[in-house]
């Protein structure tokens, strides 16, 4: 554990009884005494506070937003230039084969782009952006800020009382708000399928700010365990599992993340790594697709479970990439890759669990409808 | 009641042994969401994997503590696996077995020794 890092909220996690585990190089709380099941349900019913300070925050700055945006588009099949000030969008770094190197959020914050990337990929992402963008565009990791997420139907009321202006934001808006003199960089987004916010707060204020949020009766601290079950029910990808360097955005069912202007026929079509491979999948269809999968029984089917077209015989046709128990669904839920011809909702497949094949049904994502303030 | 290093408890009931997992084990597992029990009548061999228990976190196997035959299983756990978190050492027993060699019980810990074992 000597090499693992701690977030500015480490002492708070320990004080709250968090069970600390190594995750992406950090000591993070997997759960608190409330337990994963109740933490999950609490977030959907009221509000959960998550420490996501292990994620990478990066500022890209050029002569103007447009200058930085055009340069950034060389790394992603995404319309960065067209993003309005005060808005945030989902993005994907691609590689030459059309695979995904990481997924991320980026925002137009006026004179710069604010980027949030996954913890496990952040060093590689910063190196990638630096190599591609510097010196014309500066790439600056933000190392003096923590990142918190406040998620759930009560998040709006809780944050508005502390940081006025939060309630007026819409889904995927970003704004700079103030909480008693502390500058917060806020986005109305998250990774749970619930309404909520991600809040970048100065490191030296993070503990006090988190305690202020937790002082509200509706707010509980939530660990990584419930974060995973919430995002799984929400149909959202976990990088390195549901999407990785071998899956194209089309295979990953993330075609919606690629705007028209970057696709064939668009004004700025192509010009990102792997455009040829990704366009081939767009035009001819991908051979396999990420789908939602609902196991028929009560037994969870987890990552790695092999999928078959028939109840007996035949070779595996796909694999589960994320799976577990969905507390809101009240049963097992999963995602995985299947051949395109078996990807239609309602298709019955079989997952092999401890040598026995159990039925699973291809199911539209998300499992739990999103509750965003659009 | 006796305890195994696999965190099972064994309670003699007439000539049968009732088997479950300890409160400590249930706490470590977290919220239990699925339990697959053997069928009554199954002959079991000590250390054979006979129960699958899935929590929100992970799947674990429970090993047969003794040689013998499964006589009865706690069917209620199929519908309410969460009982294990509420009453692991009571209502959430897993199965009752008829031991082939009751002296195998002697290998297991008394409660005080188990408490030392889990620290």
Tab-separated table of C-alpha atoms in Angstrom:
chain	number	residue	atom	x	y	z
A	1	UNK	CA	0.000	0.000	0.000
A	2	UNK	CA	3.061	2.256	0.288
A	3	UNK	CA	2.640	3.580	-3.242
A	4	UNK	CA	-1.086	4.208	-3.002
A	5	UNK	CA	-2.171	7.813	-2.890
A	6	UNK	CA	-4.808	9.401	-0.734
A	7	UNK	CA	-7.412	11.956	-1.693
A	8	UNK	CA	-7.992	15.103	0.403
A	9	UNK	CA	-10.991	13.303	1.943
A	10	UNK	CA	-9.038	10.276	3.211
A	11	UNK	CA	-9.347	11.225	6.895
A	12	UNK	CA	-13.067	11.836	6.477
A	13	UNK	CA	-13.580	8.418	4.856
A	14	UNK	CA	-11.806	6.710	7.756
A	15	UNK	CA	-13.731	8.753	10.327
A	16	UNK	CA	-17.015	7.733	8.649
A	17	UNK	CA	-16.039	4.060	8.854
A	18	UNK	CA	-15.272	3.658	5.155
A	19	UNK	CA	-13.754	0.320	4.167
A	20	UNK	CA	-10.649	1.471	2.290
A	21	UNK	CA	-9.379	-0.498	-0.700
A	22	UNK	CA	-6.747	0.199	-3.356
A	23	UNK	CA	-8.336	1.467	-6.555
A	24	UNK	CA	-6.479	2.958	-9.540
A	25	UNK	CA	-3.524	3.795	-7.314
A	26	UNK	CA	-5.590	5.398	-4.544
A	27	UNK	CA	-6.935	4.236	-1.207
A	28	UNK	CA	-10.672	4.642	-1.744
A	29	UNK	CA	-13.784	3.722	0.271
A	30	UNK	CA	-15.580	0.752	-1.294
A	31	UNK	CA	-18.411	1.151	1.214
A	32	UNK	CA	-19.370	2.714	4.527
A	33	UNK	CA	-21.214	1.069	7.441
A	34	UNK	CA	-24.541	1.663	5.631
A	35	UNK	CA	-23.511	-1.035	3.101
A	36	UNK	CA	-23.574	-1.114	-0.682
A	37	UNK	CA	-27.253	-2.034	-1.000
A	38	UNK	CA	-28.504	0.772	1.250
A	39	UNK	CA	-25.996	3.283	-0.138
A	40	UNK	CA	-27.307	2.537	-3.614
A	41	UNK	CA	-30.958	2.886	-2.580
A	42	UNK	CA	-30.269	6.038	-0.600
A	43	UNK	CA	-28.709	7.701	-3.654
A	44	UNK	CA	-31.786	6.934	-5.762
A	45	UNK	CA	-34.143	8.093	-3.001
A	46	UNK	CA	-32.321	11.151	-1.600
A	47	UNK	CA	-28.689	12.120	-2.212
A	48	UNK	CA	-25.295	10.446	-2.097
A	49	UNK	CA	-21.892	12.104	-1.794
A	50	UNK	CA	-19.039	10.443	-3.690
A	51	UNK	CA	-15.333	11.256	-3.526
A	52	UNK	CA	-14.057	11.129	-7.102
A	53	UNK	CA	-10.880	13.084	-6.439
A	54	UNK	CA	-8.834	10.227	-7.886
A	55	UNK	CA	-10.065	11.210	-11.337
A	56	UNK	CA	-7.941	13.511	-13.489
A	57	UNK	CA	-8.894	17.162	-13.897
A	58	UNK	CA	-7.101	18.945	-16.744
A	59	UNK	CA	-7.294	22.419	-18.282
A	60	UNK	CA	-6.632	22.917	-21.998
A	61	UNK	CA	-5.975	26.502	-22.967
A	62	UNK	CA	-5.074	28.148	-26.259
A	63	UNK	CA	-5.508	31.575	-27.778
A	64	UNK	CA	-9.254	31.010	-27.605
A	65	UNK	CA	-11.748	28.250	-26.831
A	66	UNK	CA	-12.077	27.603	-30.567
A	67	UNK	CA	-8.326	27.212	-31.012
A	68	UNK	CA	-8.159	24.668	-28.191
A	69	UNK	CA	-11.331	22.947	-29.424
A	70	UNK	CA	-10.052	22.435	-32.959
A	71	UNK	CA	-6.787	20.989	-31.670
A	72	UNK	CA	-8.649	18.717	-29.204
A	73	UNK	CA	-10.824	17.372	-32.033
A	74	UNK	CA	-7.714	15.657	-33.445
A	75	UNK	CA	-7.967	13.188	-30.516
A	76	UNK	CA	-11.705	12.454	-30.497
A	77	UNK	CA	-14.554	11.729	-32.968
A	78	UNK	CA	-16.525	14.397	-31.138
A	79	UNK	CA	-17.760	17.930	-31.897
A	80	UNK	CA	-15.738	20.044	-29.469
A	81	UNK	CA	-15.911	23.249	-31.490
A	82	UNK	CA	-19.703	23.315	-31.488
A	83	UNK	CA	-20.060	23.008	-27.707
A	84	UNK	CA	-21.529	26.214	-26.314
A	85	UNK	CA	-19.978	28.083	-23.415
A	86	UNK	CA	-21.250	26.765	-20.109
A	87	UNK	CA	-21.994	23.308	-21.504
A	88	UNK	CA	-20.404	19.903	-21.027
A	89	UNK	CA	-20.207	16.872	-23.334
A	90	UNK	CA	-19.087	13.221	-23.245
A	91	UNK	CA	-15.945	12.390	-25.213
A	92	UNK	CA	-13.753	9.427	-26.200
A	93	UNK	CA	-10.054	9.207	-26.994
A	94	UNK	CA	-9.614	6.770	-29.900
A	95	UNK	CA	-6.584	4.864	-31.185
A	96	UNK	CA	-5.430	4.081	-34.740
A	97	UNK	CA	-7.450	0.846	-34.777
A	98	UNK	CA	-10.603	2.733	-33.813
A	99	UNK	CA	-10.536	1.381	-30.251
A	100	UNK	CA	-11.167	3.531	-27.187
A	101	UNK	CA	-8.241	4.718	-25.058
A	102	UNK	CA	-10.443	6.379	-22.441
A	103	UNK	CA	-13.795	8.067	-22.027
A	104	UNK	CA	-14.125	11.505	-20.481
A	105	UNK	CA	-16.192	14.623	-19.905
A	106	UNK	CA	-15.173	17.992	-21.265
A	107	UNK	CA	-16.665	21.453	-20.807
A	108	UNK	CA	-16.503	24.811	-22.520
A	109	UNK	CA	-15.596	27.128	-19.655
A	110	UNK	CA	-15.204	30.243	-21.777
A	111	UNK	CA	-11.500	30.722	-22.311
A	112	UNK	CA	-10.544	27.075	-21.709
A	113	UNK	CA	-11.653	23.455	-21.939
A	114	UNK	CA	-12.036	21.637	-18.627
A	115	UNK	CA	-11.516	17.887	-18.968
A	116	UNK	CA	-12.243	15.090	-16.465
A	117	UNK	CA	-10.694	11.692	-17.230
A	118	UNK	CA	-10.638	8.286	-15.521
A	119	UNK	CA	-8.189	7.778	-12.654
A	120	UNK	CA	-6.580	4.658	-14.096
A	121	UNK	CA	-5.904	6.381	-17.445
A	122	UNK	CA	-5.055	9.877	-16.322
A	123	UNK	CA	-1.263	9.723	-16.705
A	124	UNK	CA	-1.587	8.278	-20.222
A	125	UNK	CA	-4.305	10.783	-21.077
A	126	UNK	CA	-2.217	13.747	-19.945
A	127	UNK	CA	0.750	12.422	-21.946
A	128	UNK	CA	-1.487	11.962	-25.001
A	129	UNK	CA	-2.941	15.458	-24.770
A	130	UNK	CA	0.463	17.023	-24.093
A	131	UNK	CA	2.049	15.287	-27.100
A	132	UNK	CA	-0.790	16.269	-29.411
A	133	UNK	CA	-1.578	19.791	-28.220
A	134	UNK	CA	1.512	21.458	-26.766
A	135	UNK	CA	2.984	23.980	-27.302
A	136	UNK	CA	0.138	25.765	-29.097
A	137	UNK	CA	-2.372	24.631	-26.467
A	138	UNK	CA	-1.276	24.321	-22.844
A	139	UNK	CA	-2.210	21.096	-21.036
A	140	UNK	CA	-2.350	21.695	-17.285
A	141	UNK	CA	-3.313	19.006	-14.794
A	142	UNK	CA	-5.309	20.508	-11.939
A	143	UNK	CA	-3.563	19.169	-8.849
A	144	UNK	CA	-4.910	21.563	-6.217
A	145	UNK	CA	-8.568	20.572	-6.415
A	146	UNK	CA	-10.622	17.660	-5.156
A	147	UNK	CA	-13.636	16.372	-7.092
A	148	UNK	CA	-16.893	15.404	-5.397
A	149	UNK	CA	-20.144	14.119	-6.845
A	150	UNK	CA	-23.501	14.817	-5.210
A	151	UNK	CA	-26.108	12.578	-6.827
A	152	UNK	CA	-29.786	11.896	-6.329
A	153	UNK	CA	-33.159	13.669	-6.363
A	154	UNK	CA	-32.320	15.742	-3.270
A	155	UNK	CA	-28.991	16.974	-4.703
A	156	UNK	CA	-30.517	20.138	-6.170
A	157	UNK	CA	-32.035	21.371	-2.899
A	158	UNK	CA	-28.952	20.475	-0.889
A	159	UNK	CA	-26.456	22.198	-3.180
A	160	UNK	CA	-28.625	25.260	-3.875
A	161	UNK	CA	-28.736	26.020	-0.139
A	162	UNK	CA	-24.928	26.065	0.019
A	163	UNK	CA	-24.046	27.282	-3.478
A	164	UNK	CA	-26.790	29.500	-4.939
A	165	UNK	CA	-27.202	29.050	-8.667
A	166	UNK	CA	-27.040	25.255	-8.622
A	167	UNK	CA	-30.810	24.834	-9.060
A	168	UNK	CA	-30.900	27.031	-12.163
A	169	UNK	CA	-28.447	24.764	-13.983
A	170	UNK	CA	-29.739	22.169	-16.461
A	171	UNK	CA	-28.365	18.712	-17.194
A	172	UNK	CA	-24.823	19.061	-18.645
A	173	UNK	CA	-24.503	22.754	-17.758
A	174	UNK	CA	-21.276	23.906	-16.130
A	175	UNK	CA	-20.844	26.995	-13.950
A	176	UNK	CA	-18.569	28.564	-11.390
A	177	UNK	CA	-20.490	28.907	-8.132
A	178	UNK	CA	-19.498	30.209	-4.739
A	179	UNK	CA	-20.113	28.598	-1.382
A	180	UNK	CA	-19.171	31.091	1.358
A	181	UNK	CA	-16.228	32.418	-0.606
A	182	UNK	CA	-15.073	29.015	-1.879
A	183	UNK	CA	-14.945	28.807	-5.673
A	184	UNK	CA	-16.669	25.678	-7.005
A	185	UNK	CA	-16.483	24.446	-10.595
A	186	UNK	CA	-19.807	22.685	-10.939
A	187	UNK	CA	-21.338	20.531	-13.656
A	188	UNK	CA	-24.850	19.129	-13.539
A	189	UNK	CA	-23.977	15.562	-14.440
A	190	UNK	CA	-22.814	12.325	-12.911
A	191	UNK	CA	-22.415	8.592	-13.153
A	192	UNK	CA	-25.511	7.221	-11.443
A	193	UNK	CA	-28.426	7.921	-13.805
A	194	UNK	CA	-29.758	10.363	-11.219
A	195	UNK	CA	-29.887	14.133	-11.307
A	196	UNK	CA	-26.894	15.622	-9.559
A	197	UNK	CA	-23.638	17.498	-9.717
A	198	UNK	CA	-19.909	17.027	-9.966
A	199	UNK	CA	-18.100	19.659	-7.970
A	200	UNK	CA	-14.433	20.624	-8.217
A	201	UNK	CA	-13.352	22.247	-4.964
A	202	UNK	CA	-9.938	23.545	-3.769
A	203	UNK	CA	-8.034	20.809	-1.915
A	204	UNK	CA	-7.735	22.801	1.315
A	205	UNK	CA	-11.511	23.391	1.385
A	206	UNK	CA	-12.587	19.908	0.307
A	207	UNK	CA	-12.958	18.346	3.750
A	208	UNK	CA	-14.990	21.242	5.153
A	209	UNK	CA	-17.165	21.402	2.034
A	210	UNK	CA	-17.846	17.648	2.121
A	211	UNK	CA	-18.799	17.884	5.813
A	212	UNK	CA	-21.223	20.708	5.021
A	213	UNK	CA	-22.949	18.536	2.446
A	214	UNK	CA	-22.986	15.530	4.770
A	215	UNK	CA	-24.523	17.639	7.553
A	216	UNK	CA	-27.773	17.631	5.563
A	217	UNK	CA	-30.124	14.854	6.699
A	218	UNK	CA	-30.685	13.721	3.116
A	219	UNK	CA	-26.990	13.189	2.299
A	220	UNK	CA	-24.992	10.016	2.974
A	221	UNK	CA	-21.413	9.189	1.967
A	222	UNK	CA	-21.387	6.562	-0.787
A	223	UNK	CA	-18.518	4.245	-1.726
A	224	UNK	CA	-17.220	2.758	-4.953
A	225	UNK	CA	-19.362	-0.372	-4.594
A	226	UNK	CA	-22.639	1.512	-4.930
A	227	UNK	CA	-21.101	3.816	-7.534
A	228	UNK	CA	-20.589	0.705	-9.664
A	229	UNK	CA	-24.091	-0.731	-9.183
A	230	UNK	CA	-25.676	2.683	-9.813
A	231	UNK	CA	-23.821	3.247	-13.083
A	232	UNK	CA	-24.497	-0.338	-14.178
A	233	UNK	CA	-28.264	0.096	-13.691
A	234	UNK	CA	-27.870	3.425	-15.507
A	235	UNK	CA	-26.369	1.587	-18.498
A	236	UNK	CA	-23.129	3.564	-18.330
A	237	UNK	CA	-19.783	2.093	-19.388
A	238	UNK	CA	-16.912	1.405	-17.036
A	239	UNK	CA	-13.717	2.025	-18.982
A	240	UNK	CA	-11.407	-0.993	-19.116
A	241	UNK	CA	-14.401	-3.306	-18.768
A	242	UNK	CA	-17.329	-2.341	-21.016
A	243	UNK	CA	-15.159	-0.406	-23.449
A	244	UNK	CA	-11.427	-0.638	-24.001
A	245	UNK	CA	-8.646	-0.322	-26.581
A	246	UNK	CA	-10.207	-3.133	-28.673
A	247	UNK	CA	-13.799	-1.839	-28.864
A	248	UNK	CA	-14.803	0.877	-31.320
A	249	UNK	CA	-17.394	3.465	-30.268
A	250	UNK	CA	-19.862	1.770	-32.638
A	251	UNK	CA	-19.323	-1.628	-30.996
A	252	UNK	CA	-19.622	0.039	-27.601
A	253	UNK	CA	-23.071	1.400	-28.574
A	254	UNK	CA	-21.660	4.905	-28.166
A	255	UNK	CA	-22.472	6.124	-31.667
A	256	UNK	CA	-24.508	8.938	-30.054
A	257	UNK	CA	-21.260	10.382	-28.700
A	258	UNK	CA	-20.034	11.055	-32.249
A	259	UNK	CA	-21.812	14.092	-33.653
A	260	UNK	CA	-22.801	14.412	-37.321
A	261	UNK	CA	-20.162	17.043	-38.076
A	262	UNK	CA	-17.347	14.531	-37.390
A	263	UNK	CA	-18.951	11.637	-39.296
A	264	UNK	CA	-18.824	10.908	-43.054
A	265	UNK	CA	-20.342	13.840	-44.942
A	266	UNK	CA	-19.862	16.183	-41.982
A	267	UNK	CA	-18.026	19.469	-42.223
A	268	UNK	CA	-15.118	18.223	-40.071
A	269	UNK	CA	-15.464	14.495	-40.811
A	270	UNK	CA	-12.562	12.333	-39.690
A	271	UNK	CA	-9.250	13.748	-38.571
A	272	UNK	CA	-9.115	11.665	-35.370
A	273	UNK	CA	-7.244	8.409	-34.683
A	274	UNK	CA	-8.938	5.349	-36.186
A	275	UNK	CA	-11.415	7.292	-38.332
A	276	UNK	CA	-11.197	4.710	-41.117
A	277	UNK	CA	-12.039	1.756	-38.863
A	278	UNK	CA	-14.807	3.643	-37.070
A	279	UNK	CA	-16.353	4.847	-40.336
A	280	UNK	CA	-16.287	1.282	-41.656
A	281	UNK	CA	-18.310	0.213	-38.596
A	282	UNK	CA	-20.701	3.133	-39.097
A	283	UNK	CA	-21.264	2.251	-42.746
A	284	UNK	CA	-21.301	-1.552	-42.646
A	285	UNK	CA	-22.358	-2.130	-39.058
A	286	UNK	CA	-20.120	-3.468	-36.290
A	287	UNK	CA	-19.701	-7.239	-35.982
A	288	UNK	CA	-20.503	-7.144	-32.271
A	289	UNK	CA	-22.352	-4.749	-30.005
A	290	UNK	CA	-22.524	-3.879	-26.333
A	291	UNK	CA	-25.989	-4.688	-24.987
A	292	UNK	CA	-27.847	-4.840	-21.706
A	293	UNK	CA	-28.390	-8.368	-20.403
A	294	UNK	CA	-30.920	-9.469	-17.813
A	295	UNK	CA	-30.171	-12.866	-16.249
A	296	UNK	CA	-33.332	-14.948	-15.840
A	297	UNK	CA	-32.635	-16.300	-12.380
A	298	UNK	CA	-31.549	-14.572	-9.190
A	299	UNK	CA	-27.861	-15.396	-9.556
A	300	UNK	CA	-25.703	-12.445	-10.597
A	301	UNK	CA	-23.643	-12.939	-13.751
A	302	UNK	CA	-20.413	-11.037	-13.359
A	303	UNK	CA	-17.649	-9.860	-15.657
A	304	UNK	CA	-16.120	-12.725	-17.643
A	305	UNK	CA	-19.197	-14.977	-17.792
A	306	UNK	CA	-19.320	-16.477	-21.280
A	307	UNK	CA	-22.448	-16.212	-23.412
A	308	UNK	CA	-23.890	-18.863	-25.723
A	309	UNK	CA	-26.615	-18.807	-28.379
A	310	UNK	CA	-28.018	-22.182	-27.311
A	311	UNK	CA	-28.797	-23.863	-24.006
A	312	UNK	CA	-26.428	-26.708	-24.944
A	313	UNK	CA	-23.440	-27.059	-27.231
A	314	UNK	CA	-21.771	-24.563	-29.526
A	315	UNK	CA	-18.928	-22.172	-28.866
A	316	UNK	CA	-19.172	-18.993	-26.787
A	317	UNK	CA	-20.552	-16.075	-28.811
A	318	UNK	CA	-19.806	-13.302	-26.362
A	319	UNK	CA	-18.963	-12.350	-22.825
A	320	UNK	CA	-20.276	-10.292	-19.946
A	321	UNK	CA	-18.162	-7.193	-19.284
A	322	UNK	CA	-19.975	-5.854	-16.187
A	323	UNK	CA	-22.535	-7.560	-14.046
A	324	UNK	CA	-23.898	-7.805	-10.568
A	325	UNK	CA	-26.967	-7.273	-8.477
A	326	UNK	CA	-29.032	-4.184	-9.202
A	327	UNK	CA	-30.567	-3.050	-5.911
A	328	UNK	CA	-33.165	-0.812	-7.602
A	329	UNK	CA	-34.023	-3.445	-10.221
A	330	UNK	CA	-34.160	-6.003	-7.406
A	331	UNK	CA	-32.279	-8.619	-9.375
A	332	UNK	CA	-29.183	-9.298	-11.421
A	333	UNK	CA	-28.227	-6.962	-14.279
A	334	UNK	CA	-25.328	-7.086	-16.715
A	335	UNK	CA	-23.801	-5.726	-19.903
A	336	UNK	CA	-21.707	-7.488	-22.477
A	337	UNK	CA	-20.792	-7.954	-26.096
A	338	UNK	CA	-22.762	-10.155	-28.481
A	339	UNK	CA	-22.715	-10.624	-32.285
A	340	UNK	CA	-24.748	-7.913	-34.028
A	341	UNK	CA	-27.303	-10.468	-35.257
A	342	UNK	CA	-28.041	-11.495	-31.634
A	343	UNK	CA	-28.182	-7.956	-30.258
A	344	UNK	CA	-31.894	-7.290	-30.693
A	345	UNK	CA	-33.817	-6.608	-27.482
A	346	UNK	CA	-35.736	-9.674	-26.379
A	347	UNK	CA	-33.209	-12.171	-27.749
A	348	UNK	CA	-32.637	-15.068	-25.352
A	349	UNK	CA	-29.024	-16.088	-24.823
A	350	UNK	CA	-27.359	-18.250	-22.179
A	351	UNK	CA	-24.687	-17.350	-19.663
A	352	UNK	CA	-22.553	-20.157	-18.276
A	353	UNK	CA	-22.441	-20.006	-14.508
A	354	UNK	CA	-20.471	-22.663	-12.626
A	355	UNK	CA	-20.806	-25.015	-15.586
A	356	UNK	CA	-24.560	-24.518	-16.015
A	357	UNK	CA	-26.150	-22.400	-18.732
A	358	UNK	CA	-28.791	-19.993	-17.493
A	359	UNK	CA	-30.976	-17.839	-19.756
A	360	UNK	CA	-30.265	-14.138	-20.162
A	361	UNK	CA	-32.377	-11.703	-22.167
A	362	UNK	CA	-30.972	-8.886	-24.277
A	363	UNK	CA	-32.522	-5.812	-22.649
A	364	UNK	CA	-32.546	-2.126	-23.641
A	365	UNK	CA	-30.301	0.102	-21.529
A	366	UNK	CA	-30.623	1.713	-19.070
A	367	UNK	CA	-32.166	-0.756	-16.614
A	368	UNK	CA	-33.339	2.176	-14.485
A	369	UNK	CA	-34.662	5.247	-16.337
A	370	UNK	CA	-32.484	8.326	-16.038
A	371	UNK	CA	-33.758	11.109	-13.832
A	372	UNK	CA	-31.962	14.107	-15.372
A	373	UNK	CA	-33.110	17.759	-15.253
A	374	UNK	CA	-33.037	18.415	-18.972
B	1	UNK	CA	-21.890	-24.899	18.643
B	2	UNK	CA	-18.597	-25.386	16.783
B	3	UNK	CA	-16.861	-23.140	14.267
B	4	UNK	CA	-14.661	-23.750	11.225
B	5	UNK	CA	-11.836	-21.646	9.820
B	6	UNK	CA	-14.113	-21.226	6.776
B	7	UNK	CA	-16.474	-19.255	9.061
B	8	UNK	CA	-19.187	-21.872	9.254
B	9	UNK	CA	-21.032	-22.766	12.440
B	10	UNK	CA	-22.131	-26.310	13.258
B	11	UNK	CA	-24.871	-26.955	15.768
B	12	UNK	CA	-25.807	-30.508	16.816
B	13	UNK	CA	-29.587	-31.106	16.708
B	14	UNK	CA	-30.357	-34.716	17.686
B	15	UNK	CA	-28.259	-36.849	15.364
B	16	UNK	CA	-28.119	-34.075	12.755
B	17	UNK	CA	-25.812	-31.078	12.425
B	18	UNK	CA	-27.229	-27.679	11.428
B	19	UNK	CA	-24.792	-25.624	9.336
B	20	UNK	CA	-24.664	-21.931	8.529
B	21	UNK	CA	-22.154	-19.105	8.236
B	22	UNK	CA	-21.099	-16.863	11.094
B	23	UNK	CA	-22.186	-13.282	11.685
B	24	UNK	CA	-18.572	-12.290	11.091
B	25	UNK	CA	-18.630	-13.953	7.661
B	26	UNK	CA	-21.951	-12.336	6.772
B	27	UNK	CA	-20.563	-8.940	7.719
B	28	UNK	CA	-17.470	-9.494	5.588
B	29	UNK	CA	-19.559	-10.611	2.604
B	30	UNK	CA	-21.844	-7.596	2.712
B	31	UNK	CA	-25.421	-7.683	1.441
B	32	UNK	CA	-26.183	-11.240	0.328
B	33	UNK	CA	-28.272	-11.380	-2.848
B	34	UNK	CA	-28.237	-15.033	-3.909
B	35	UNK	CA	-27.673	-18.423	-2.314
B	36	UNK	CA	-27.521	-21.737	-4.143
B	37	UNK	CA	-27.997	-24.656	-1.766
B	38	UNK	CA	-27.494	-28.361	-2.454
B	39	UNK	CA	-30.530	-30.636	-2.696
B	40	UNK	CA	-31.709	-32.741	0.194
B	41	UNK	CA	-30.390	-36.277	-0.231
B	42	UNK	CA	-27.037	-35.171	-1.653
B	43	UNK	CA	-24.041	-37.108	-0.355
B	44	UNK	CA	-21.265	-34.683	0.484
B	45	UNK	CA	-17.558	-34.985	1.124
B	46	UNK	CA	-15.664	-32.759	3.547
B	47	UNK	CA	-14.116	-29.695	1.830
B	48	UNK	CA	-16.252	-30.109	-1.278
B	49	UNK	CA	-17.842	-26.834	-2.533
B	50	UNK	CA	-21.533	-27.226	-1.736
B	51	UNK	CA	-23.030	-23.758	-1.359
B	52	UNK	CA	-22.606	-20.695	-3.573
B	53	UNK	CA	-23.224	-17.417	-1.855
B	54	UNK	CA	-23.265	-14.153	-3.793
B	55	UNK	CA	-23.149	-10.755	-2.192
B	56	UNK	CA	-23.325	-7.374	-3.905
B	57	UNK	CA	-19.533	-7.551	-3.942
B	58	UNK	CA	-18.552	-11.068	-4.991
B	59	UNK	CA	-19.312	-14.775	-5.193
B	60	UNK	CA	-17.958	-17.146	-2.536
B	61	UNK	CA	-18.077	-20.893	-2.069
B	62	UNK	CA	-18.930	-22.630	1.154
B	63	UNK	CA	-17.204	-25.959	1.766
B	64	UNK	CA	-18.779	-29.059	3.255
B	65	UNK	CA	-17.559	-29.154	6.864
B	66	UNK	CA	-18.078	-32.908	7.312
B	67	UNK	CA	-18.688	-36.059	5.290
B	68	UNK	CA	-22.317	-37.093	5.238
B	69	UNK	CA	-25.707	-36.492	3.674
B	70	UNK	CA	-27.779	-33.330	3.286
B	71	UNK	CA	-31.114	-33.984	4.999
B	72	UNK	CA	-32.849	-30.628	4.747
B	73	UNK	CA	-32.072	-27.213	3.254
B	74	UNK	CA	-33.401	-23.794	4.253
B	75	UNK	CA	-35.613	-23.112	1.225
B	76	UNK	CA	-36.565	-19.675	2.573
B	77	UNK	CA	-33.093	-18.398	1.665
B	78	UNK	CA	-33.802	-18.757	-2.055
B	79	UNK	CA	-36.374	-15.960	-1.883
B	80	UNK	CA	-34.838	-14.012	0.964
B	81	UNK	CA	-31.061	-14.335	0.782
B	82	UNK	CA	-30.765	-11.073	2.762
B	83	UNK	CA	-31.789	-13.037	5.885
B	84	UNK	CA	-28.140	-14.036	6.119
B	85	UNK	CA	-27.270	-10.432	6.953
B	86	UNK	CA	-30.041	-10.206	9.561
B	87	UNK	CA	-29.696	-13.489	11.408
B	88	UNK	CA	-26.717	-15.506	10.161
B	89	UNK	CA	-26.447	-17.633	13.299
B	90	UNK	CA	-30.194	-18.256	13.647
B	91	UNK	CA	-32.983	-18.159	11.055
B	92	UNK	CA	-30.531	-18.091	8.135
B	93	UNK	CA	-29.128	-21.611	8.657
B	94	UNK	CA	-28.151	-23.219	5.322
B	95	UNK	CA	-28.763	-26.945	5.706
B	96	UNK	CA	-29.045	-29.864	8.114
B	97	UNK	CA	-26.823	-32.865	7.520
B	98	UNK	CA	-26.378	-36.360	8.855
B	99	UNK	CA	-22.649	-36.773	9.529
B	100	UNK	CA	-20.981	-40.008	8.449
B	101	UNK	CA	-18.420	-39.651	11.230
B	102	UNK	CA	-19.531	-37.367	14.076
B	103	UNK	CA	-15.977	-37.391	15.461
B	104	UNK	CA	-15.004	-35.022	12.601
B	105	UNK	CA	-16.701	-32.341	14.719
B	106	UNK	CA	-13.820	-32.606	17.189
B	107	UNK	CA	-11.500	-30.879	14.707
B	108	UNK	CA	-13.438	-27.623	14.947
B	109	UNK	CA	-13.180	-24.645	17.263
B	110	UNK	CA	-15.241	-23.712	20.290
B	111	UNK	CA	-16.693	-20.197	20.265
B	112	UNK	CA	-13.862	-18.667	22.313
B	113	UNK	CA	-11.240	-20.094	19.963
B	114	UNK	CA	-13.191	-18.836	16.944
B	115	UNK	CA	-13.375	-15.350	18.449
B	116	UNK	CA	-9.592	-15.388	18.859
B	117	UNK	CA	-9.273	-16.670	15.295
B	118	UNK	CA	-11.187	-13.737	13.803
B	119	UNK	CA	-9.426	-11.317	16.115
